[in-house]
PDB file of C-alpha atoms in Angstrom:
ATOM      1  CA  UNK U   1      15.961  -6.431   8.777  1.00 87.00           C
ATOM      2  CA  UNK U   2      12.835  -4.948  11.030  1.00 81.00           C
ATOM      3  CA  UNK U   3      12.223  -9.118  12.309  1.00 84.00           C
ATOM      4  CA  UNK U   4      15.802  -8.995  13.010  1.00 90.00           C
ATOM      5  CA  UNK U   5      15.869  -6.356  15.142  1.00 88.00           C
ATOM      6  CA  UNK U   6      11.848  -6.812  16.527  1.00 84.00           C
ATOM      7  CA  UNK U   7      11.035  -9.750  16.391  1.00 82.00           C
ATOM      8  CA  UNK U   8       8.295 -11.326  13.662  1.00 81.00           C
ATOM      9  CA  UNK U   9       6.527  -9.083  11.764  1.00 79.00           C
ATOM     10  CA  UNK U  10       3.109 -11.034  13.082  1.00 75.00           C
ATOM     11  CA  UNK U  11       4.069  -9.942  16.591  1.00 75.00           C
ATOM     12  CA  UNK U  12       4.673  -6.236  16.000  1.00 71.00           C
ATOM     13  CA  UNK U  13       1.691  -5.274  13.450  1.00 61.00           C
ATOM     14  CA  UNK U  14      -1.750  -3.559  15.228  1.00 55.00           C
ATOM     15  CA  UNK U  15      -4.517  -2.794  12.948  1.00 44.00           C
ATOM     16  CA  UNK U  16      -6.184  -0.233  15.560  1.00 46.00           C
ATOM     17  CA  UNK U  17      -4.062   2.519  14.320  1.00 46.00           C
ATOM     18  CA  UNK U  18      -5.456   5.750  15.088  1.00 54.00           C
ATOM     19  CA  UNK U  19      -5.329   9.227  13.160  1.00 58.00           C
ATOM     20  CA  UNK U  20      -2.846  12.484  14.153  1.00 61.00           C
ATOM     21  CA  UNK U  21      -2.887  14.859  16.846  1.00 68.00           C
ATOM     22  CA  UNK U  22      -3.918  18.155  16.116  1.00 68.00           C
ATOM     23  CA  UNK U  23      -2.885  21.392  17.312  1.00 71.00           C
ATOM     24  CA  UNK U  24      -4.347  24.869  17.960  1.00 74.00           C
ATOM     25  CA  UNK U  25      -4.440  26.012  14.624  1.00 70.00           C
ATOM     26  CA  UNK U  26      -6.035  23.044  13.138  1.00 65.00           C
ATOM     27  CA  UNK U  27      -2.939  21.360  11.261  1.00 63.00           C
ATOM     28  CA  UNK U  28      -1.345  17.936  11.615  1.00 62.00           C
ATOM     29  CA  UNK U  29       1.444  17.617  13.657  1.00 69.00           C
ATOM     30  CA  UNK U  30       3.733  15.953  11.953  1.00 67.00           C
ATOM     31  CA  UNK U  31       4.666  12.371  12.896  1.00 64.00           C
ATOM     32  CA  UNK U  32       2.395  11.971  15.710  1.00 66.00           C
ATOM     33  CA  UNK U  33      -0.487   9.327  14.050  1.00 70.00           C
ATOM     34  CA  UNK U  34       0.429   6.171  15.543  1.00 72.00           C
ATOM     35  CA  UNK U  35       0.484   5.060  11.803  1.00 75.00           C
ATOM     36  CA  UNK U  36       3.092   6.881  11.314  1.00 78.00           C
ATOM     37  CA  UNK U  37       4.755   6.238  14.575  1.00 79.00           C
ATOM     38  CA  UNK U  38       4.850   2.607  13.082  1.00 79.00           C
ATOM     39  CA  UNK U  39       6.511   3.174  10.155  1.00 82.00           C
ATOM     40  CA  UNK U  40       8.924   5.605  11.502  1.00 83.00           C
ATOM     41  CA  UNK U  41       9.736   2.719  14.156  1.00 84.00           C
ATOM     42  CA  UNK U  42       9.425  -0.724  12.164  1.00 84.00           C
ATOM     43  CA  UNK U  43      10.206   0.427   8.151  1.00 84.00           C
ATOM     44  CA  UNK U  44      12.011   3.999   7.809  1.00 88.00           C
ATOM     45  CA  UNK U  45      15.215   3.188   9.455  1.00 91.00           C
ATOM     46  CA  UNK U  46      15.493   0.490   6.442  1.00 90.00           C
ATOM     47  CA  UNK U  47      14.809   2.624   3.582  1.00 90.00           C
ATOM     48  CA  UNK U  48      16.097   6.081   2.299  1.00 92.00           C
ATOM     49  CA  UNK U  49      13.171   8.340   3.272  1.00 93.00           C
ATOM     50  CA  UNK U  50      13.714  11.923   2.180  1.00 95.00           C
ATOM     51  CA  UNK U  51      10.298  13.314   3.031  1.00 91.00           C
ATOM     52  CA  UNK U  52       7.735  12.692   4.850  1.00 87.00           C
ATOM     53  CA  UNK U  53       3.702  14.659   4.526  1.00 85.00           C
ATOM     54  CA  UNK U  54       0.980  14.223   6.456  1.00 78.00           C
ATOM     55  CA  UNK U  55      -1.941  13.944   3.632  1.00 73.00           C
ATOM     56  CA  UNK U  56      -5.211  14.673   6.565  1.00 63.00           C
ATOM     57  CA  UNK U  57      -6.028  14.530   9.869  1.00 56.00           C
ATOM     58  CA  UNK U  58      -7.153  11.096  10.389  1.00 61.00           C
ATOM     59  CA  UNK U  59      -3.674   9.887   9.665  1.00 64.00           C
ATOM     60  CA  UNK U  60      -2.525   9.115   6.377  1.00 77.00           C
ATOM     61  CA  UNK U  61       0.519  10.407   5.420  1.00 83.00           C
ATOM     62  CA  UNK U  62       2.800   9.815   2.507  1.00 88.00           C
ATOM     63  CA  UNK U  63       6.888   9.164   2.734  1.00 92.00           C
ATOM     64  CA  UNK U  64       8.978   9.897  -0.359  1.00 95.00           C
ATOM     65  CA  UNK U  65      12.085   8.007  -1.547  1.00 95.00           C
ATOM     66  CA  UNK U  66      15.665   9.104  -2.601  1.00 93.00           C
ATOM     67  CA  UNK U  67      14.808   7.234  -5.906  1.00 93.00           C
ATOM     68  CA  UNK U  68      11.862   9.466  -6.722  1.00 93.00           C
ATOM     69  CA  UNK U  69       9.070   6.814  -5.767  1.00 95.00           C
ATOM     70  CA  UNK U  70       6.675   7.095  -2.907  1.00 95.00           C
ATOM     71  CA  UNK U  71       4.558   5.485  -0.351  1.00 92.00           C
ATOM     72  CA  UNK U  72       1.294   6.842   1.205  1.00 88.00           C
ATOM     73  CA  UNK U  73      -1.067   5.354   3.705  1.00 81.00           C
ATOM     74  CA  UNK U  74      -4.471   4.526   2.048  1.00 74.00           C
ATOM     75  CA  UNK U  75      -6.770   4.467   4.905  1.00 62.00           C
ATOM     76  CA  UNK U  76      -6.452   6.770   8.077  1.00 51.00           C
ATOM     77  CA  UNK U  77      -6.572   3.520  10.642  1.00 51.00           C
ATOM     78  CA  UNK U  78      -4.059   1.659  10.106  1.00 57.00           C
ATOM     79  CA  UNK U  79      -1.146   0.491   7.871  1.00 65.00           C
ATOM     80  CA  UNK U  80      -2.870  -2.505   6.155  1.00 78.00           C
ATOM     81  CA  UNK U  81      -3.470  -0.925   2.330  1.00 83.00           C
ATOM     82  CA  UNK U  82      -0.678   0.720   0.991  1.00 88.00           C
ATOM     83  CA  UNK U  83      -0.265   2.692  -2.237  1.00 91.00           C
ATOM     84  CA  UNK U  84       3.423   2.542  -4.417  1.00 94.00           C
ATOM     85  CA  UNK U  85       4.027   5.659  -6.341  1.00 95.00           C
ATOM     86  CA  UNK U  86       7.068   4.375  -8.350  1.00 94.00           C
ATOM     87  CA  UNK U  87       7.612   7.916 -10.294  1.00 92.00           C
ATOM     88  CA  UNK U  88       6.244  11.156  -8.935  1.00 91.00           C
ATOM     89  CA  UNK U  89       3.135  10.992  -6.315  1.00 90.00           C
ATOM     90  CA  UNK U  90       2.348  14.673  -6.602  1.00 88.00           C
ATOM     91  CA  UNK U  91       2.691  14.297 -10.314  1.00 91.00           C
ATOM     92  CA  UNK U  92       0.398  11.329 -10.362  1.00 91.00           C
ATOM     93  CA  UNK U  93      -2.198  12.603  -7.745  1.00 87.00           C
ATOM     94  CA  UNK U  94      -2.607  15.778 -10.051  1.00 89.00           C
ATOM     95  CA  UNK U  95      -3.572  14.064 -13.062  1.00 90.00           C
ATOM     96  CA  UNK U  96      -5.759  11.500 -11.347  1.00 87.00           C
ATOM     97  CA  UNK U  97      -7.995  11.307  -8.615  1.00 77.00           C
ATOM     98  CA  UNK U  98      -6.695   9.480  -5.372  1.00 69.00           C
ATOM     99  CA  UNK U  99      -8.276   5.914  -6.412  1.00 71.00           C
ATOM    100  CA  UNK U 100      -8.246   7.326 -10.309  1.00 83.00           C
ATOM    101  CA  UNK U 101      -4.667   6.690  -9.699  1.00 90.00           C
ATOM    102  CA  UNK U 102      -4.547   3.110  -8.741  1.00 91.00           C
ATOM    103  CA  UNK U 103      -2.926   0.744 -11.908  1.00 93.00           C
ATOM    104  CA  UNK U 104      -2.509   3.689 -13.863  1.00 93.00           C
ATOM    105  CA  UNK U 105       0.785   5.388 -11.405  1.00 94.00           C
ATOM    106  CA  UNK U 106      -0.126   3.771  -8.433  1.00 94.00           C
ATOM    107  CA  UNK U 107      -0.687   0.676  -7.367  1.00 95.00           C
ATOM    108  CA  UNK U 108      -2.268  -0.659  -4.234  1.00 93.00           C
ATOM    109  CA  UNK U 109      -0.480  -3.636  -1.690  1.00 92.00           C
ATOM    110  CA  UNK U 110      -1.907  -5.289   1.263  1.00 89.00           C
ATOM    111  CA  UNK U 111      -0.164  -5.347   4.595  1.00 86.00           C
ATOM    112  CA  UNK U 112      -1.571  -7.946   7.103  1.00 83.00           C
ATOM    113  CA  UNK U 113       1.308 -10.616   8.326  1.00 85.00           C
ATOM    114  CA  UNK U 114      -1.543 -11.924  11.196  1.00 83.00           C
ATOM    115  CA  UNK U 115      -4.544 -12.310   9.402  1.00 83.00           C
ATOM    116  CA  UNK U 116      -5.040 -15.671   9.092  1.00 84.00           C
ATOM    117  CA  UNK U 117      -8.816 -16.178   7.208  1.00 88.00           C
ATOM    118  CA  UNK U 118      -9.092 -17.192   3.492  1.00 87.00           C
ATOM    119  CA  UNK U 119      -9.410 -13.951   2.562  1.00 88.00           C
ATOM    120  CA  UNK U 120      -5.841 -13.609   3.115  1.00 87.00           C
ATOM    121  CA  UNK U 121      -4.109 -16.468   1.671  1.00 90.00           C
ATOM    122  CA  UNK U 122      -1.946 -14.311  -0.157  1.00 90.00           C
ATOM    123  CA  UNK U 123      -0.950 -12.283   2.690  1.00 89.00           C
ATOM    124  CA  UNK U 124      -0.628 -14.294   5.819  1.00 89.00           C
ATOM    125  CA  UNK U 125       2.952 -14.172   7.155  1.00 87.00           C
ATOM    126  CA  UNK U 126       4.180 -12.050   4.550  1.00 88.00           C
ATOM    127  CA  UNK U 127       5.465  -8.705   4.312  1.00 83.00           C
ATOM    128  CA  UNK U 128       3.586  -5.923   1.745  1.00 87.00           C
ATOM    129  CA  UNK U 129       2.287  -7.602  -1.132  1.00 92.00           C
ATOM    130  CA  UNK U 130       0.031  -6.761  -3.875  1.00 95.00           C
ATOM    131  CA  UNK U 131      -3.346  -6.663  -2.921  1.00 92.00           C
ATOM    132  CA  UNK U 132      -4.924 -10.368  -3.202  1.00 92.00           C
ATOM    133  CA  UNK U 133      -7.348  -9.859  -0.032  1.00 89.00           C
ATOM    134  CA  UNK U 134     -10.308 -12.442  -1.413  1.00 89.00           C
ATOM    135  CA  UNK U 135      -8.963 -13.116  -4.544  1.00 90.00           C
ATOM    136  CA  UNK U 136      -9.736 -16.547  -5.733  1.00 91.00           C
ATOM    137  CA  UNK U 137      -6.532 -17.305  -7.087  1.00 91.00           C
ATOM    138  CA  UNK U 138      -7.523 -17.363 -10.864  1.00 92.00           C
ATOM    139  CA  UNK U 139      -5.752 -14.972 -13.180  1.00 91.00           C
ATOM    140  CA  UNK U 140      -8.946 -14.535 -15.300  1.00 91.00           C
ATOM    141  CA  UNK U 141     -10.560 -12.610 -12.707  1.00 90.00           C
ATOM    142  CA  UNK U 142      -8.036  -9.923 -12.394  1.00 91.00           C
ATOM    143  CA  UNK U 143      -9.092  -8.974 -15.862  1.00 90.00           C
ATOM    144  CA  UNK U 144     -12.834  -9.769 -15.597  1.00 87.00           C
ATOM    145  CA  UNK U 145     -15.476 -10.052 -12.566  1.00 80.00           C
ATOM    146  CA  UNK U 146     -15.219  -9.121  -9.216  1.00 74.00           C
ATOM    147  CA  UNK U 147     -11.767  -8.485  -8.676  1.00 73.00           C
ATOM    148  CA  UNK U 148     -10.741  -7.411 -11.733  1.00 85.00           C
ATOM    149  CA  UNK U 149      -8.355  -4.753 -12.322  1.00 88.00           C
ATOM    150  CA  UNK U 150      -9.957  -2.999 -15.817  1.00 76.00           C
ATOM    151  CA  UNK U 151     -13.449  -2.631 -13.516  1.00 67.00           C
ATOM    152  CA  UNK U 152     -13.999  -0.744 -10.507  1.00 68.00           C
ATOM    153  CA  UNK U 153     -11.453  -2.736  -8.513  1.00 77.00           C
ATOM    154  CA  UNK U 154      -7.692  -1.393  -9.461  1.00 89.00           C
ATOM    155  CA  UNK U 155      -6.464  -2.507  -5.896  1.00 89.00           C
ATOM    156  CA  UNK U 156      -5.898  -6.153  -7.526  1.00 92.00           C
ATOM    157  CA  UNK U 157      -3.977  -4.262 -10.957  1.00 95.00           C
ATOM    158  CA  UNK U 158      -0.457  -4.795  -8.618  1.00 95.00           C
ATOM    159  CA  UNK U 159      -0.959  -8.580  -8.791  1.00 95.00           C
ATOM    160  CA  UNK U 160      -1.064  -8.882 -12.964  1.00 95.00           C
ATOM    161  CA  UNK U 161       2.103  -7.137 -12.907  1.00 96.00           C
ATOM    162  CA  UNK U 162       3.735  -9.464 -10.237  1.00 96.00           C
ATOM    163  CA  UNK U 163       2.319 -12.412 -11.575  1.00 95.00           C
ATOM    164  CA  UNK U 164       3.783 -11.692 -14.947  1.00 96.00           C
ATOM    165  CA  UNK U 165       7.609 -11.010 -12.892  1.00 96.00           C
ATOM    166  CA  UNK U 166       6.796  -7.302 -12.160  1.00 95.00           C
ATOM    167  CA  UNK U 167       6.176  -6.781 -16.001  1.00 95.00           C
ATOM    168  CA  UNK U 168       3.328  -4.638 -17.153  1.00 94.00           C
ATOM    169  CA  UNK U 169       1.806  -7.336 -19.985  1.00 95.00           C
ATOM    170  CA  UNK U 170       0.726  -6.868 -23.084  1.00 94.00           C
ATOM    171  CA  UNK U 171      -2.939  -6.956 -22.042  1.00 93.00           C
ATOM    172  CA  UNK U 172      -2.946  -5.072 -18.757  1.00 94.00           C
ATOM    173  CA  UNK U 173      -6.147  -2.898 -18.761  1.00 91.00           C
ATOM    174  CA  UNK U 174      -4.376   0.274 -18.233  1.00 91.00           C
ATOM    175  CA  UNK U 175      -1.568   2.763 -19.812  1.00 89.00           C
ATOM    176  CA  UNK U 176       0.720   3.185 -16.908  1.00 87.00           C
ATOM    177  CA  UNK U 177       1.442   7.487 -17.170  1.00 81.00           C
ATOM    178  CA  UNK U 178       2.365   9.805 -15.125  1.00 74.00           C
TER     179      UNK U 178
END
């Protein structure tokens, strides 16, 4: 609905995002990262956003849904990694660390409709998706090597589930718990 109304999604994504404005007591004012100026302009008017928290001052914020699931910011500079809560962020965030979280309660998509290398195959001229940036297209190595979701990589944990038709398998790496 966004293209609709803006135009392609290529045209209309900047990767220099910036972080929030301050103010004199040293907290975030709300709304003002040009993160979340882009969100607020090109996705919320789509979705049912009940909430909306800044999470620091370089950005990143977090917007929660009428359905209970969430959607944060990973990176303070722009809107290309995204993390899905689809149960209860705070809940999830408490019982592991920010990156502890990811294929356990959260789980990590790539946003970049413009980039056009190999590294995003998976993501060129496409809308969120689960993070493939690099991948080398082989299932195996979501499970073992360098972008495998049971090692120190969870951001590629998203695509198992999608490649399976957004079903966690019977060999995922991870119990999903909140």
């Amino acid at each position: 609905m966004a293209e609709k109304d803006y135009g392609d999604k290529k045209d209309w994504y900047d990767i220099s995002l910036s972080g929030s404005e301050i103010d004199s007591d040293g907290n975030i004012v709300a709304g003002t990262s040009n993160q979340e100026k882009w969100f607020n302009k090109y996705l919320a008017p789509y979705m049912k956003v009940v909430k909306t928290k800044s999470l620091r001052d370089d950005g990143r914020f977090i917007v929660y849904f009428a359905d209970g699931s969430a959607l944060s910011s990973s990176r303070g500079d722009h809107m290309q990694d995204l993390i899905f809560y689809p149960g209860d962020p705070d809940r999830c965030l408490k019982k592991y660390s920010r990156f502890g979280a990811l294929g356990k309660c959260a789980f990590m998509f790539f946003y970049s409709p413009n980039c056009n290398s190999y590294n995003c195959a998976y993501h060129y001229n496409k809308g969120p998706e689960p993070y493939k940036y690099a991948w080398d297209g082989n299932i195996k190595s979501l499970y073992k090597g360098l972008y495998s979701c049971g090692n120190s990589n969870s951001h590629y944990c998203t695509a198992i589930i999608q490649l399976n038709g957004w079903k966690i398998p019977d060999d995922y790496p991870y119990k999903v718990s909140y």
